[in-house]
CSV table of C-alpha atoms in Angstrom, one decimal:
chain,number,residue,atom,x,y,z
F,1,UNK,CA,-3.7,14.7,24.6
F,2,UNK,CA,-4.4,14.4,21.0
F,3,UNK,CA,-7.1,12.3,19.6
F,4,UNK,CA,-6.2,9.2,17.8
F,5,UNK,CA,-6.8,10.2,13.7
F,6,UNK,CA,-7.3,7.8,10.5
F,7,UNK,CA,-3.5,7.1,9.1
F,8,UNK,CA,-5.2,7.7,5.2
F,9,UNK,CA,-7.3,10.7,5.5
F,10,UNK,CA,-5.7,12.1,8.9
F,11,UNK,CA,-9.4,12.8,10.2
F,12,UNK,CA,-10.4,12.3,13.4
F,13,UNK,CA,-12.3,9.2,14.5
F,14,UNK,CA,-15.5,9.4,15.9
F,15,UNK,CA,-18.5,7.2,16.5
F,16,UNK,CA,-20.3,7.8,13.2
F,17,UNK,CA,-18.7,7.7,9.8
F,18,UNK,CA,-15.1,8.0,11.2
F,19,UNK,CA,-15.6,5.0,13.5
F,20,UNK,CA,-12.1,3.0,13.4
F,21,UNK,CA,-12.9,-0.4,12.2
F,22,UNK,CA,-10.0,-3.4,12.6
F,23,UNK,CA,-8.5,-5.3,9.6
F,24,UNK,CA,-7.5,-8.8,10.1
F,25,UNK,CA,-3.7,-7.9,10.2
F,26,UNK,CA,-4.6,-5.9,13.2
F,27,UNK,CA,-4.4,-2.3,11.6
F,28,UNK,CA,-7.5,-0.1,12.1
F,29,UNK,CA,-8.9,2.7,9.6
F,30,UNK,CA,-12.0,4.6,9.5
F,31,UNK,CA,-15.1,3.1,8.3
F,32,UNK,CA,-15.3,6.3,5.3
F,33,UNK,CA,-12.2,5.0,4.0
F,34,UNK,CA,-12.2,1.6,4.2
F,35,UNK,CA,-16.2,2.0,2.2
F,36,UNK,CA,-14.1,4.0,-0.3
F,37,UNK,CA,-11.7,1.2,-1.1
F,38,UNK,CA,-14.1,-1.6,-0.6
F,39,UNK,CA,-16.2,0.0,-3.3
F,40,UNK,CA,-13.0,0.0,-6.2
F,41,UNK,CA,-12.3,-3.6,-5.8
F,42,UNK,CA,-13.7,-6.4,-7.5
F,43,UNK,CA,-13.1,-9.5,-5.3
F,44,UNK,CA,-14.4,-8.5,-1.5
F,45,UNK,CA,-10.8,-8.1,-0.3
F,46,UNK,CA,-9.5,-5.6,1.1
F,47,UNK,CA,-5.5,-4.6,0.9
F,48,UNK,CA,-4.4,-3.2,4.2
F,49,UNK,CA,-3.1,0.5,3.5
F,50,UNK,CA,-0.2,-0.5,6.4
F,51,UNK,CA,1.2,-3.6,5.5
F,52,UNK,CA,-0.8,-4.8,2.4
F,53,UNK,CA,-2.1,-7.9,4.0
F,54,UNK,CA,-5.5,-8.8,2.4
F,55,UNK,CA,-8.8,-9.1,4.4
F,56,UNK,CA,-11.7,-11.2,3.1
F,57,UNK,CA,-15.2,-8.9,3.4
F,58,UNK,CA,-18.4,-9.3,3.0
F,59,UNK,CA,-21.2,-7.9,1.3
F,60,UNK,CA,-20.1,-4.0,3.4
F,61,UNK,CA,-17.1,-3.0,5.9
F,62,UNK,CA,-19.9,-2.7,8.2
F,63,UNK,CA,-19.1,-6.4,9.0
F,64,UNK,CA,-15.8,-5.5,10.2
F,65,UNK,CA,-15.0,-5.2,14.2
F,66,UNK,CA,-14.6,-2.2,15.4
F,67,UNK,CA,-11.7,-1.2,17.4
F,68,UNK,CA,-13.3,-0.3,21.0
F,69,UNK,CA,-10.6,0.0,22.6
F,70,UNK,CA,-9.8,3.8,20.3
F,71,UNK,CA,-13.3,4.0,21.0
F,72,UNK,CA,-12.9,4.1,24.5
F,73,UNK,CA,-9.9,6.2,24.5
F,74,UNK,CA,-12.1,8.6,22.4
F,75,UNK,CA,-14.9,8.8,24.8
F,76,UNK,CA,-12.8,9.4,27.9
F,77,UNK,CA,-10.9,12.0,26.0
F,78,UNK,CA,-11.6,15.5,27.8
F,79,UNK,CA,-13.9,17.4,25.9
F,80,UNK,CA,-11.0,20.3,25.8
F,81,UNK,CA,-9.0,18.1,23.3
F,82,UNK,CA,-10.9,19.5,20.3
F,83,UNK,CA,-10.5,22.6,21.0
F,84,UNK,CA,-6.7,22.8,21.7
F,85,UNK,CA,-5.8,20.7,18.8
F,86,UNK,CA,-5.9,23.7,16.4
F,87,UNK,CA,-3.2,25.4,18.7
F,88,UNK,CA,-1.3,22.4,19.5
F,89,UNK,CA,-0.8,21.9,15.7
F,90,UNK,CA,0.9,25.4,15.4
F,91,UNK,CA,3.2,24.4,18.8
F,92,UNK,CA,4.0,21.5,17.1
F,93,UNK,CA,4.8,22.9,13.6
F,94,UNK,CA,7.2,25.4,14.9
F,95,UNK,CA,8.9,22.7,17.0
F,96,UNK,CA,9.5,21.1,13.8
F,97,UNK,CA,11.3,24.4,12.0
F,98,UNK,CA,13.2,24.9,15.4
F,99,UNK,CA,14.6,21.2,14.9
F,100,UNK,CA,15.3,21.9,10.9
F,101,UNK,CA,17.2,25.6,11.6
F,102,UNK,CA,18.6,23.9,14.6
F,103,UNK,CA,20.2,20.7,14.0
F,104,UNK,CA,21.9,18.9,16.5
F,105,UNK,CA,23.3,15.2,17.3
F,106,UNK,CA,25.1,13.4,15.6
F,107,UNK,CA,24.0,12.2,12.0
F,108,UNK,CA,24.9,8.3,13.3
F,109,UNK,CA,23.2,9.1,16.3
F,110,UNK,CA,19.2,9.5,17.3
F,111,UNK,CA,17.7,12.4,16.1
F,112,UNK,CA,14.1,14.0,16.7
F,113,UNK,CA,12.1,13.2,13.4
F,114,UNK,CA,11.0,16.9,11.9
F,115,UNK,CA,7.9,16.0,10.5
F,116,UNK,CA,4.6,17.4,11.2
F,117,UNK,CA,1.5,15.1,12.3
F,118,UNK,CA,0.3,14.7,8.7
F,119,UNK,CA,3.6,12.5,8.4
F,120,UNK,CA,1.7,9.7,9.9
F,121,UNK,CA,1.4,5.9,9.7
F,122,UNK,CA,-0.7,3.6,12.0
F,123,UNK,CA,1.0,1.5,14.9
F,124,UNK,CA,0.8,-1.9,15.7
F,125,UNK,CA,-2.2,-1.1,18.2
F,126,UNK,CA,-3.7,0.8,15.6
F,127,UNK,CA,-3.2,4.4,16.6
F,128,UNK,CA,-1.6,6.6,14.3
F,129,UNK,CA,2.1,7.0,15.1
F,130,UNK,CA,3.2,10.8,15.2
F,131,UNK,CA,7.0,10.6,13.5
F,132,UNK,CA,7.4,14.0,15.2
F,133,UNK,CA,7.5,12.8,19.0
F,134,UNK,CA,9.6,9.2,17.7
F,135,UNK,CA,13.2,9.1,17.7
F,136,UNK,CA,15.1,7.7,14.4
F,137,UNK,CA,18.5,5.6,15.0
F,138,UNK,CA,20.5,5.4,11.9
F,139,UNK,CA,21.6,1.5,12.6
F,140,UNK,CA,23.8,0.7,9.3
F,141,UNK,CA,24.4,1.4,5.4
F,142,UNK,CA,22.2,-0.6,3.1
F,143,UNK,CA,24.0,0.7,0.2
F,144,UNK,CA,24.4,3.7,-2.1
F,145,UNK,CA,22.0,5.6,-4.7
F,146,UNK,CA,22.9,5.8,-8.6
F,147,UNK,CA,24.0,9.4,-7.8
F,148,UNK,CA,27.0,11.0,-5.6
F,149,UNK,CA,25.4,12.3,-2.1
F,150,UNK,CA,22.8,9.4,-1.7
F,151,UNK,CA,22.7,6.1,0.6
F,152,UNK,CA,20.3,4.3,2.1
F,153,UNK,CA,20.3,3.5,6.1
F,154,UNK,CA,18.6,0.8,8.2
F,155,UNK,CA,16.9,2.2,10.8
F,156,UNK,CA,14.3,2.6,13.7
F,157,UNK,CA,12.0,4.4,15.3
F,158,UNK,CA,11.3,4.2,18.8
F,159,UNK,CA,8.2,5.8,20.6
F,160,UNK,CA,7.7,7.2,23.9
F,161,UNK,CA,5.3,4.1,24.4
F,162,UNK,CA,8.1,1.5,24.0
F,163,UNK,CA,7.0,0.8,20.4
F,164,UNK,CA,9.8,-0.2,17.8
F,165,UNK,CA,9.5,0.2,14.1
F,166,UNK,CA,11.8,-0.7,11.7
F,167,UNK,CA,12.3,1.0,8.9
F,168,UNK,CA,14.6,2.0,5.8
F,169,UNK,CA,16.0,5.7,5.3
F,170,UNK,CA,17.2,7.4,2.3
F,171,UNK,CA,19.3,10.3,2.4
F,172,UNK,CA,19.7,12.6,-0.2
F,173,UNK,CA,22.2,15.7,-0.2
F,174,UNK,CA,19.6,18.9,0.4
F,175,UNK,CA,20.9,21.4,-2.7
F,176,UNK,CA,21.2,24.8,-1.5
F,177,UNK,CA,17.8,26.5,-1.8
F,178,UNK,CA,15.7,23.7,-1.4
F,179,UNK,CA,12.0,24.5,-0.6
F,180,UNK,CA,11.3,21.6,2.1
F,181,UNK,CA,7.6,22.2,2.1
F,182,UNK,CA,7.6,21.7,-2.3
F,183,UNK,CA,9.7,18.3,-1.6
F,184,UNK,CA,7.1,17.1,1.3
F,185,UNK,CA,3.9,17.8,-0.5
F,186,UNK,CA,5.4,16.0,-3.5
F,187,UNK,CA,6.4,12.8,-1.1
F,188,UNK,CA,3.1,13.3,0.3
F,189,UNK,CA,1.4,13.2,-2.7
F,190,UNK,CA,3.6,9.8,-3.3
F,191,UNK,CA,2.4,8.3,-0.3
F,192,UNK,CA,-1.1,8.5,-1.0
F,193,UNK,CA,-0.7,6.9,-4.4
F,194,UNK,CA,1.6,4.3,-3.2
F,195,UNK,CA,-0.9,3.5,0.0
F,196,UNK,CA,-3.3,1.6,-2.7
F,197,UNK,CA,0.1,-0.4,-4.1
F,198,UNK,CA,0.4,-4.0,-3.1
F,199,UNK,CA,3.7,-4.2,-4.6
F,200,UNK,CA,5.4,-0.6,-3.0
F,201,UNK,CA,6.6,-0.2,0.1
F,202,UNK,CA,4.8,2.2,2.7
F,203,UNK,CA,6.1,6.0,3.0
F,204,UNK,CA,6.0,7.8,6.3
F,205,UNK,CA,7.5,10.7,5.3
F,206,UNK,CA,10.6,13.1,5.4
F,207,UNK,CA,12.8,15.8,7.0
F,208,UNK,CA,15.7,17.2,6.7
F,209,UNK,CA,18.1,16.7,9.1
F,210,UNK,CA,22.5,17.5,9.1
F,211,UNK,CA,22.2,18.7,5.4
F,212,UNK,CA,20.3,15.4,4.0
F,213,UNK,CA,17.0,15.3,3.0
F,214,UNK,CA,15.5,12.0,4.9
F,215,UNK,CA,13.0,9.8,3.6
F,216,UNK,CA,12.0,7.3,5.8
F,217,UNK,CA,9.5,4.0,5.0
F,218,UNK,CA,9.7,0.5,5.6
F,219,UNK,CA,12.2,-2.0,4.9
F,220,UNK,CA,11.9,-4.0,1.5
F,221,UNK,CA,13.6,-6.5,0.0
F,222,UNK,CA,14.0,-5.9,-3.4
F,223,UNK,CA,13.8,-2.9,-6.0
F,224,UNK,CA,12.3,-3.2,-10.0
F,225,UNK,CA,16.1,-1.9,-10.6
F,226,UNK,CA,18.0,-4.6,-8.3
F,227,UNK,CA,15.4,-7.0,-10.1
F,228,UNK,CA,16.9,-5.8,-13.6
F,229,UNK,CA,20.2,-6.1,-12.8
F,230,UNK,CA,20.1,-9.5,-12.0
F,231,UNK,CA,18.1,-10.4,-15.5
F,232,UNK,CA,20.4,-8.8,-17.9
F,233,UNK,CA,18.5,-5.1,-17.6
F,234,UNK,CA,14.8,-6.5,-18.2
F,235,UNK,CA,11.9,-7.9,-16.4
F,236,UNK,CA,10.3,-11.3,-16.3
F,237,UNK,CA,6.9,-11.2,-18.2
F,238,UNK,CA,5.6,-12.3,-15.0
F,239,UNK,CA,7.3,-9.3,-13.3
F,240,UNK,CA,5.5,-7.0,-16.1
F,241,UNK,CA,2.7,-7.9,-15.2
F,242,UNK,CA,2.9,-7.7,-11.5
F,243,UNK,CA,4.4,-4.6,-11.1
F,244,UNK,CA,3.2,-2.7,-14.3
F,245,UNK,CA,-0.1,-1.5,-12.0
F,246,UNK,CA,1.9,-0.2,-9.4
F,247,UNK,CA,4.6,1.7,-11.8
């Protein structure tokens, strides 16, 4: 069993400095990180990395409540678990090649998302959700991208705890000679800069799957380009200024 980690800085919690503390959406982080945001804004409220619900604080995150039931799960973790979880890392990243090289399923069907645990986003209870042991279901076409070979699905992913996640999936045609690890640290490095957006939808990550490069996040209703279109090619001021931050 692995340890539960923080969805931001993919360290794992403890009882100390990494000690998961609960926003008021129900989403839980470590205390380093939350300090670390707390301290860049201006107005005591915190944006939840997740789903970007805001939580009033006080005068520290130490007035948060902290999530005891990961705390429990940590302390009755077997002391083994630390040690193995260098080794079950490397099991798990060659799992993910052998699903890349070997394909299989249908591409409307479910399909084992190749990602490895650094491709993470937390769960409704608050534990990280590993995309690599969740199955994704294609469910229908949202529409098409400005270039040939791109779409974007609807879609879910379903966990071997029952949980349910829906989500949005854009597929790109992989060009031959594509370095997948170049294109995932690059989405990586997108996620991070898009977890402090109010305004951007969350990123779980990517794989490559049938000949399309996936990249899977959460459904949104709207895009700055849809939001163009319907204003004669520009933005409201009021738009501007709301999404200028982010962009």
């Amino acid at each position: 069993m692995k340890l539960p980690v923080c969805s931001v800085c993919q360290f794992t919690y403890n009882e100390e400095e990494r000690v998961p503390l609960m926003l008021q959406c129900g989403h839980c982080f470590c205390k380093e990180c939350l300090a670390q945001m707390f301290a860049r804004c201006t107005d005591h409220t915190l944006l939840c990395p997740r789903c970007r619900q805001p939580t009033k604080v006080g005068n520290s995150v130490e007035t948060l409540h902290k999530n005891f039931g990961m705390l429990s799960l940590i302390r009755r973790a077997p002391s083994e678990c630390r040690a193995d979880e260098d080794s079950d890392e490397e099991e798990d990243e060659q799992d993910d090649v052998d699903e890349w090289l070997g394909g299989g399923g249908g591409i409307y069907g479910s399909s084992r998302l190749a990602a490895s645990p650094r491709w993470s986003s937390a769960s409704c209870s608050g534990i990280p959700v590993d995309l690599g042991s969740h199955i994704m279901r294609l469910v229908k076409p949202l529409g098409t991208g400005p270039r040939a070979g791109q779409d974007v699905w609807s879609g879910t992913l379903s966990g071997p705890g029952g949980c349910r996640h829906k989500v949005a999936v854009k597929r790109i045609d992989a060009a031959a000679g594509m370095e997948l690890e170049w294109v995932q640290a690059k989405i990586e490095n997108l996620r991070r800069a898009a977890m402090w957006c109010h305004n951007v939808c969350a990123v779980y990550g990517a794989c490559k799957k049938d000949g399309k490069l996936c990249i899977v996040m959460d459904r949104y209703q709207n895009s700055v380009q849809s939001m163009m279109q319907q204003n004669e090619g520009r933005l409201t001021l009021e738009q501007i200024l709301r999404y200028d931050c982010c962009l």
